[in-house]
Amino acid sequence: MPQKSLLSSPDIEINPQLEFDAEHEAPPAISLVIPVYNERESVQALYQQICASMEQVGETFEIIFVDDGSSDGSFKVLKALHAADPRVCVIRFRRNFGKSPALLAGFNRARGQIIFTMDADLQDDPAEIPQFLEQIEEGYDLVSGWKYPRLDPPSKTLPSKVFNTIVGMTTGVKLHDMNCGFKAYRRELIEELKLYGELHRFIPVMARWRGFSITEIKVKHHPRQFGKSKFGAKRFLRGFLDLLTVLFLTSYMRTPLRLFGAVGIVSFLIGFVIDAWVVLNRIYTNDPIHNHPILFLGLVLMIVGVQLVLSGLQSEMIRHFNFNSRDEYSVKQVLD
Ligand SMILES: Nc1nc2c(ncn2[C@@H]2O[C@H](COP(=O)(O)OP(=O)(O)O)[C@@H](O)[C@H]2O)c(=O)[nH]1
Ligand SMILES: [Mg+2]
């Protein structure tokens, strides 16, 4: 990595919030949030393609690039774009935090009523933007891209298929391409979204749970021209753990004792029946306890059962103290 000069501190140079307010009074109609991680060769061309596409749409827009600790000089290119075009905002993280935090930072800064997310690697085609807008106008809150046909190696497409199928089966949200980076949202959805960890993969699940309407459209997909893919097997594995989190968050977080308590009670009862049988056997037939090692299984099941019920109660306590009325429901409209 090149040595940073002490005199020029690039972190301080960009203060998008202030600059934006000073130069424009009205917020733009559309915000495009683009997470960037080592995509030096792509961002300039992407910017030009977006501008060309937005020209056709004819709405005001802003582009928010979130440079997530790139080490390949992406920031330099973004800085030049920002200098040349006030519609370009750049948020630079101090280190690599991940795609979800990058999207979150972009969402927090976005002012448009409609917010797009796009990958920075030129695999998504900005020429599709009008198709997304059409669906938003139809009334959908979230329009998700479906890369079709997807031009990635099978090492990516295959696990992705498995992932989409499993998520569809477990959550009931059936999309062909859940994790497509190209999406359009209504602002209300973004404002209610809680993104952390790697949960960006599950935005449609969380949106559906809150009652937002979702659709998907086929989008053109280009093979990666520059740089490398960042989502390998390691990140993919984590996706499955995150699925557990999402299932829990969207179903049992509000009533944790119902999950832990039910499993705990079942476990306890099975253990109790096993051990009762061993003990009664000893009393009535004089069959010694050590002839029935299953006694230990019964003990374990009872202990685990009690622990689970206690975990459930503790979760309820955490839930109680973290109560936030904003998370309890989602209002579409109020007439008064
Ligand atoms: N902010 C941020 N963006 C990332 C990170 N990893 C990947 N990206 C961006 O996410 C998009 C998709 O990444 P990519 O590697 O092409 O994934 P693939 O299309 O699934 O192979 C690109 O715009 C990347 O720059 C990350 O750790 N942080
Ligand atoms: Mg890609």
Short mmCIF file of C-alpha atoms and ligand atoms in Angstrom, two decimals:
data_model
loop_
_atom_site.label_atom_id
_atom_site.label_comp_id
_atom_site.label_asym_id
_atom_site.label_seq_id
_atom_site.Cartn_x
_atom_site.Cartn_y
_atom_site.Cartn_z
CA MET A 1 0.00 0.00 0.00
CA PRO A 2 1.32 3.48 -0.79
CA GLN A 3 2.39 5.58 2.16
CA LYS A 4 -0.20 8.19 3.08
CA SER A 5 1.04 11.73 3.04
CA LEU A 6 0.53 13.49 6.34
CA LEU A 7 -0.32 16.76 4.67
CA SER A 8 -3.15 15.53 2.50
CA SER A 9 -5.81 13.77 4.46
CA PRO A 10 -8.32 12.38 2.00
CA ASP A 11 -10.66 11.34 4.79
CA ILE A 12 -11.48 14.92 5.59
CA GLU A 13 -11.81 16.24 2.09
CA ILE A 14 -15.23 14.88 1.41
CA ASN A 15 -18.10 15.94 3.54
CA PRO A 16 -21.00 15.07 1.30
CA GLN A 17 -23.69 16.08 3.73
CA LEU A 18 -22.63 19.72 3.97
CA GLU A 19 -21.68 20.06 0.36
CA PHE A 20 -24.94 18.63 -0.83
CA ASP A 21 -27.05 20.90 1.30
CA ALA A 22 -25.16 23.95 0.20
CA GLU A 23 -25.45 23.27 -3.51
CA HIS A 24 -28.89 21.79 -3.97
CA GLU A 25 -32.06 22.63 -2.14
CA ALA A 26 -34.36 19.96 -3.51
CA PRO A 27 -33.33 16.35 -3.01
CA PRO A 28 -32.96 14.32 -6.20
CA ALA A 29 -35.75 11.95 -7.23
CA ILE A 30 -33.50 8.92 -7.45
CA SER A 31 -30.48 7.80 -5.46
CA LEU A 32 -28.14 5.11 -6.69
CA VAL A 33 -26.12 3.41 -3.97
CA ILE A 34 -23.08 1.55 -5.21
CA PRO A 35 -20.83 -0.43 -2.88
CA VAL A 36 -17.29 -0.52 -4.19
CA TYR A 37 -14.58 -2.88 -3.08
CA ASN A 38 -11.51 -2.93 -5.29
CA GLU A 39 -13.22 -2.08 -8.58
CA ARG A 40 -10.78 0.53 -9.87
CA GLU A 41 -11.14 -0.33 -13.55
CA SER A 42 -14.94 -0.42 -13.54
CA VAL A 43 -16.27 2.62 -11.69
CA GLN A 44 -15.55 5.25 -14.33
CA ALA A 45 -17.35 3.32 -17.08
CA LEU A 46 -20.18 2.50 -14.68
CA TYR A 47 -20.61 6.19 -13.90
CA GLN A 48 -20.86 7.02 -17.60
CA GLN A 49 -23.37 4.26 -18.26
CA ILE A 50 -25.53 5.39 -15.36
CA CYS A 51 -25.50 8.98 -16.59
CA ALA A 52 -26.47 7.84 -20.08
CA SER A 53 -29.33 5.74 -18.74
CA MET A 54 -30.56 8.43 -16.36
CA GLU A 55 -30.57 10.94 -19.20
CA GLN A 56 -33.27 8.83 -20.82
CA VAL A 57 -35.23 8.56 -17.60
CA GLY A 58 -35.15 12.32 -17.24
CA GLU A 59 -35.30 12.44 -13.42
CA THR A 60 -32.87 14.13 -11.08
CA PHE A 61 -30.48 11.71 -9.42
CA GLU A 62 -27.45 11.29 -7.23
CA ILE A 63 -24.87 8.52 -7.20
CA ILE A 64 -23.49 7.45 -3.86
CA PHE A 65 -20.36 5.36 -4.08
CA VAL A 66 -19.34 3.64 -0.88
CA ASP A 67 -15.68 2.76 -1.01
CA ASP A 68 -15.33 0.02 1.52
CA GLY A 69 -11.62 0.17 2.27
CA SER A 70 -10.47 -0.58 -1.27
CA SER A 71 -6.72 -1.05 -1.57
CA ASP A 72 -6.45 -0.84 -5.35
CA GLY A 73 -6.85 2.91 -5.77
CA SER A 74 -10.61 2.86 -6.37
CA PHE A 75 -10.93 5.89 -4.14
CA LYS A 76 -8.73 7.98 -6.40
CA VAL A 77 -11.01 7.33 -9.35
CA LEU A 78 -14.10 8.06 -7.25
CA LYS A 79 -12.56 11.26 -5.96
CA ALA A 80 -12.04 12.45 -9.54
CA LEU A 81 -15.67 11.63 -10.37
CA HIS A 82 -16.83 13.59 -7.35
CA ALA A 83 -14.70 16.56 -8.32
CA ALA A 84 -16.15 16.60 -11.81
CA ASP A 85 -19.81 16.01 -10.97
CA PRO A 86 -21.64 17.32 -7.88
CA ARG A 87 -24.20 14.54 -8.23
CA VAL A 88 -21.54 12.06 -7.22
CA CYS A 89 -21.06 11.49 -3.51
CA VAL A 90 -18.32 9.29 -2.13
CA ILE A 91 -18.32 7.72 1.30
CA ARG A 92 -15.04 6.13 2.23
CA PHE A 93 -14.72 3.58 5.01
CA ARG A 94 -11.52 3.33 7.00
CA ARG A 95 -11.24 -0.39 6.37
CA ASN A 96 -13.26 -3.12 4.73
CA PHE A 97 -16.50 -3.52 6.64
CA GLY A 98 -18.53 -5.58 4.19
CA LYS A 99 -21.35 -5.09 1.75
CA SER A 100 -24.18 -4.68 4.28
CA PRO A 101 -22.51 -1.84 6.20
CA ALA A 102 -21.63 -0.21 2.86
CA LEU A 103 -25.23 -0.36 1.70
CA LEU A 104 -26.39 0.94 5.05
CA ALA A 105 -24.04 3.93 4.83
CA GLY A 106 -25.33 4.63 1.34
CA PHE A 107 -28.97 4.32 2.43
CA ASN A 108 -28.41 6.67 5.33
CA ARG A 109 -27.04 9.29 2.97
CA ALA A 110 -29.57 8.74 0.14
CA ARG A 111 -32.20 11.43 -0.36
CA GLY A 112 -34.18 10.12 -3.30
CA GLN A 113 -37.72 8.77 -3.04
CA ILE A 114 -36.54 5.81 -5.07
CA ILE A 115 -33.28 4.15 -4.18
CA PHE A 116 -31.31 1.83 -6.41
CA THR A 117 -28.49 -0.47 -5.45
CA MET A 118 -26.08 -1.76 -8.05
CA ASP A 119 -22.84 -3.68 -8.13
CA ALA A 120 -19.81 -1.69 -9.14
CA ASP A 121 -18.26 -4.38 -11.31
CA LEU A 122 -20.11 -3.58 -14.56
CA GLN A 123 -21.94 -6.91 -14.38
CA ASP A 124 -25.24 -5.09 -13.86
CA ASP A 125 -26.40 -3.01 -16.78
CA PRO A 126 -27.61 0.53 -15.99
CA ALA A 127 -29.65 0.41 -19.18
CA GLU A 128 -32.16 -1.65 -17.15
CA ILE A 129 -32.97 1.22 -14.79
CA PRO A 130 -36.18 2.23 -16.68
CA GLN A 131 -37.56 -1.32 -16.34
CA PHE A 132 -37.13 -1.15 -12.58
CA LEU A 133 -38.86 2.22 -12.47
CA GLU A 134 -41.78 0.82 -14.43
CA GLN A 135 -42.36 -1.79 -11.74
CA ILE A 136 -42.08 0.79 -8.97
CA GLU A 137 -44.71 2.84 -10.78
CA GLU A 138 -46.87 -0.28 -10.89
CA GLY A 139 -46.89 0.01 -7.12
CA TYR A 140 -44.21 -2.42 -5.97
CA ASP A 141 -42.05 -1.41 -3.01
CA LEU A 142 -39.08 -3.55 -3.97
CA VAL A 143 -38.01 -4.59 -7.44
CA SER A 144 -35.29 -7.22 -7.42
CA GLY A 145 -33.12 -8.07 -10.40
CA TRP A 146 -32.85 -11.61 -11.69
CA LYS A 147 -29.59 -12.08 -13.54
CA TYR A 148 -30.74 -14.00 -16.59
CA PRO A 149 -28.84 -15.67 -18.05
CA ARG A 150 -26.23 -15.39 -15.34
CA LEU A 151 -22.73 -15.19 -16.75
CA ASP A 152 -20.68 -16.38 -13.81
CA PRO A 153 -18.68 -19.59 -13.46
CA PRO A 154 -20.62 -22.67 -12.17
CA SER A 155 -18.67 -22.44 -8.92
CA LYS A 156 -20.81 -19.36 -8.21
CA THR A 157 -24.08 -20.13 -9.94
CA LEU A 158 -24.52 -23.59 -8.46
CA PRO A 159 -24.23 -22.70 -4.78
CA SER A 160 -26.37 -19.68 -5.53
CA LYS A 161 -29.15 -21.92 -6.87
CA VAL A 162 -29.00 -24.08 -3.76
CA PHE A 163 -29.08 -20.98 -1.59
CA ASN A 164 -32.09 -19.47 -3.36
CA THR A 165 -33.99 -22.75 -3.16
CA ILE A 166 -33.32 -23.22 0.54
CA VAL A 167 -34.19 -19.63 1.40
CA GLY A 168 -37.35 -19.94 -0.68
CA MET A 169 -38.40 -23.12 1.09
CA THR A 170 -37.66 -21.93 4.61
CA THR A 171 -38.87 -18.35 4.39
CA GLY A 172 -41.59 -18.62 1.77
CA VAL A 173 -40.07 -15.73 -0.20
CA LYS A 174 -39.42 -17.33 -3.57
CA LEU A 175 -37.12 -15.31 -5.78
CA HIS A 176 -34.83 -16.71 -8.44
CA ASP A 177 -32.01 -14.42 -7.46
CA MET A 178 -32.43 -13.26 -3.88
CA ASN A 179 -28.94 -11.81 -3.62
CA CYS A 180 -28.84 -9.89 -6.90
CA GLY A 181 -27.10 -6.57 -6.21
CA PHE A 182 -29.35 -4.73 -8.64
CA LYS A 183 -32.52 -3.64 -6.86
CA ALA A 184 -34.84 -0.67 -6.62
CA TYR A 185 -36.63 0.34 -3.44
CA ARG A 186 -39.18 2.81 -2.32
CA ARG A 187 -37.83 5.04 0.38
CA GLU A 188 -40.26 3.78 3.05
CA LEU A 189 -38.75 0.33 2.82
CA ILE A 190 -35.20 1.58 3.21
CA GLU A 191 -36.18 3.57 6.27
CA GLU A 192 -37.48 0.49 8.03
CA LEU A 193 -34.63 -1.80 7.08
CA LYS A 194 -32.16 -2.93 9.71
CA LEU A 195 -29.02 -4.08 7.95
CA TYR A 196 -26.08 -5.52 9.79
CA GLY A 197 -23.66 -8.41 9.46
CA GLU A 198 -24.20 -9.83 5.99
CA LEU A 199 -27.94 -9.53 6.07
CA HIS A 200 -28.16 -7.68 2.74
CA ARG A 201 -28.69 -11.12 1.20
CA PHE A 202 -32.03 -11.32 2.92
CA ILE A 203 -33.46 -7.88 2.29
CA PRO A 204 -36.42 -9.35 0.35
CA VAL A 205 -37.21 -11.70 3.25
CA MET A 206 -37.15 -8.90 5.79
CA ALA A 207 -39.15 -6.64 3.47
CA ARG A 208 -41.82 -9.26 2.86
CA TRP A 209 -42.10 -9.91 6.56
CA ARG A 210 -42.95 -6.26 7.09
CA GLY A 211 -45.58 -6.48 4.39
CA PHE A 212 -43.85 -4.68 1.54
CA SER A 213 -44.67 -5.86 -1.97
CA ILE A 214 -41.89 -7.45 -3.98
CA THR A 215 -41.42 -8.37 -7.59
CA GLU A 216 -38.50 -9.49 -9.70
CA ILE A 217 -37.52 -8.69 -13.26
CA LYS A 218 -35.01 -10.35 -15.53
CA VAL A 219 -31.93 -8.23 -16.07
CA LYS A 220 -29.05 -8.50 -18.48
CA HIS A 221 -25.88 -9.76 -16.87
CA HIS A 222 -22.36 -9.29 -18.13
CA PRO A 223 -19.36 -11.46 -17.35
CA ARG A 224 -16.85 -9.85 -15.02
CA GLN A 225 -14.35 -7.88 -17.12
CA PHE A 226 -11.97 -6.57 -14.47
CA GLY A 227 -10.86 -7.54 -11.01
CA LYS A 228 -11.93 -10.58 -9.03
CA SER A 229 -15.16 -11.79 -7.47
CA LYS A 230 -15.22 -11.21 -3.72
CA PHE A 231 -17.81 -13.77 -2.82
CA GLY A 232 -16.15 -17.16 -2.52
CA ALA A 233 -17.00 -20.33 -0.63
CA LYS A 234 -16.20 -18.79 2.75
CA ARG A 235 -18.70 -16.00 2.39
CA PHE A 236 -21.20 -18.44 1.01
CA LEU A 237 -21.03 -20.66 4.09
CA ARG A 238 -21.71 -17.71 6.31
CA GLY A 239 -24.82 -17.11 4.28
CA PHE A 240 -26.38 -20.24 5.73
CA LEU A 241 -25.71 -19.20 9.29
CA ASP A 242 -27.25 -15.86 8.41
CA LEU A 243 -30.30 -17.70 7.16
CA LEU A 244 -30.76 -19.08 10.68
CA THR A 245 -30.53 -15.55 12.03
CA VAL A 246 -33.10 -14.27 9.58
CA LEU A 247 -35.48 -17.13 10.25
CA PHE A 248 -35.21 -16.40 13.93
CA LEU A 249 -35.55 -12.65 13.51
CA THR A 250 -38.58 -12.84 11.27
CA SER A 251 -40.42 -15.55 13.15
CA TYR A 252 -39.48 -16.05 16.77
CA MET A 253 -37.68 -12.93 17.85
CA ARG A 254 -40.92 -11.46 19.04
CA THR A 255 -41.85 -14.54 21.03
CA PRO A 256 -38.60 -16.36 21.79
CA LEU A 257 -40.01 -18.42 24.62
CA ARG A 258 -42.41 -20.07 22.20
CA LEU A 259 -39.47 -21.53 20.32
CA PHE A 260 -37.05 -22.28 23.15
CA GLY A 261 -39.81 -23.23 25.55
CA ALA A 262 -41.47 -25.68 23.16
CA VAL A 263 -38.23 -27.45 22.27
CA GLY A 264 -37.16 -27.40 25.92
CA ILE A 265 -40.39 -28.89 27.22
CA VAL A 266 -40.41 -31.63 24.60
CA SER A 267 -36.80 -32.48 25.44
CA PHE A 268 -37.56 -32.52 29.15
CA LEU A 269 -40.62 -34.74 28.73
CA ILE A 270 -38.79 -37.32 26.60
CA GLY A 271 -35.99 -37.44 29.18
CA PHE A 272 -38.50 -37.72 31.99
CA VAL A 273 -40.37 -40.62 30.41
CA ILE A 274 -37.12 -42.50 29.73
CA ASP A 275 -35.84 -42.11 33.28
CA ALA A 276 -39.21 -42.80 34.87
CA TRP A 277 -39.32 -46.04 32.97
CA VAL A 278 -35.82 -47.02 34.18
CA VAL A 279 -36.66 -46.18 37.78
CA LEU A 280 -40.07 -47.92 37.77
CA ASN A 281 -38.43 -50.92 36.19
CA ARG A 282 -35.99 -51.01 39.09
CA ILE A 283 -38.78 -50.77 41.66
CA TYR A 284 -41.20 -53.28 40.22
CA THR A 285 -39.01 -55.86 38.50
CA ASN A 286 -35.77 -55.37 40.42
CA ASP A 287 -33.98 -54.84 37.13
CA PRO A 288 -30.83 -52.85 38.17
CA ILE A 289 -30.49 -49.33 36.85
CA HIS A 290 -27.00 -49.99 35.44
CA ASN A 291 -28.59 -52.36 32.92
CA HIS A 292 -30.14 -49.30 31.27
CA PRO A 293 -27.50 -46.82 30.12
CA ILE A 294 -30.32 -44.95 28.40
CA LEU A 295 -30.79 -43.39 31.85
CA PHE A 296 -27.99 -40.99 30.92
CA LEU A 297 -29.73 -39.92 27.77
CA GLY A 298 -32.81 -39.19 29.85
CA LEU A 299 -30.76 -37.08 32.24
CA VAL A 300 -29.16 -35.10 29.43
CA LEU A 301 -32.52 -34.46 27.77
CA MET A 302 -34.03 -33.21 31.01
CA ILE A 303 -31.09 -30.90 31.75
CA VAL A 304 -31.04 -29.55 28.20
CA GLY A 305 -34.80 -29.06 28.40
CA VAL A 306 -34.56 -26.95 31.53
CA GLN A 307 -31.70 -24.94 30.01
CA LEU A 308 -33.71 -24.24 26.87
CA VAL A 309 -36.69 -22.99 28.81
CA LEU A 310 -34.35 -20.74 30.80
CA SER A 311 -32.78 -19.46 27.56
CA GLY A 312 -36.25 -18.70 26.31
CA LEU A 313 -37.06 -16.73 29.43
CA GLN A 314 -33.80 -14.83 29.15
CA SER A 315 -34.54 -14.03 25.52
CA GLU A 316 -37.92 -12.72 26.55
CA MET A 317 -36.18 -10.53 29.09
CA ILE A 318 -33.77 -9.16 26.46
CA ARG A 319 -36.69 -8.56 24.18
CA HIS A 320 -38.60 -6.82 26.93
CA PHE A 321 -35.79 -4.39 27.66
CA ASN A 322 -35.06 -3.75 23.99
CA PHE A 323 -38.64 -3.04 23.11
CA ASN A 324 -38.89 -0.51 20.31
CA SER A 325 -42.37 0.22 19.08
CA ARG A 326 -41.01 0.99 15.61
CA ASP A 327 -40.13 -2.66 15.10
CA GLU A 328 -43.50 -4.05 16.05
CA TYR A 329 -45.43 -3.18 12.92
CA SER A 330 -45.17 -1.39 9.61
CA VAL A 331 -47.70 1.27 8.63
CA LYS A 332 -48.54 1.75 4.98
CA GLN A 333 -50.89 4.68 5.31
CA VAL A 334 -52.67 6.78 7.91
CA LEU A 335 -55.87 8.68 7.19
CA ASP A 336 -56.81 11.20 9.80
N1 LIG B 1 -18.74 -2.34 0.16
C1 LIG B 1 -18.38 -3.58 -0.18
N2 LIG B 1 -18.70 -3.97 -1.38
C2 LIG B 1 -18.34 -5.21 -1.72
C3 LIG B 1 -17.65 -6.08 -0.85
N3 LIG B 1 -17.46 -7.24 -1.52
C4 LIG B 1 -17.99 -7.08 -2.73
N4 LIG B 1 -18.50 -5.84 -2.85
C5 LIG B 1 -19.18 -5.27 -4.02
O1 LIG B 1 -20.31 -6.04 -4.29
C6 LIG B 1 -20.49 -6.16 -5.68
C7 LIG B 1 -20.55 -7.61 -6.07
O2 LIG B 1 -19.35 -8.23 -5.78
P1 LIG B 1 -18.79 -9.37 -6.68
O3 LIG B 1 -17.44 -9.72 -6.18
O4 LIG B 1 -18.90 -8.99 -8.12
O5 LIG B 1 -19.77 -10.54 -6.38
P2 LIG B 1 -20.39 -11.51 -7.45
O6 LIG B 1 -21.02 -10.67 -8.51
O7 LIG B 1 -21.36 -12.30 -6.64
O8 LIG B 1 -19.23 -12.29 -7.96
C8 LIG B 1 -19.34 -5.39 -6.33
O9 LIG B 1 -19.80 -4.10 -6.63
C9 LIG B 1 -18.32 -5.32 -5.25
O10 LIG B 1 -17.49 -4.20 -5.36
C10 LIG B 1 -17.32 -5.60 0.44
O11 LIG B 1 -16.72 -6.27 1.28
N5 LIG B 1 -17.72 -4.34 0.72
MG MG B 2 -20.16 -9.42 -9.67
#
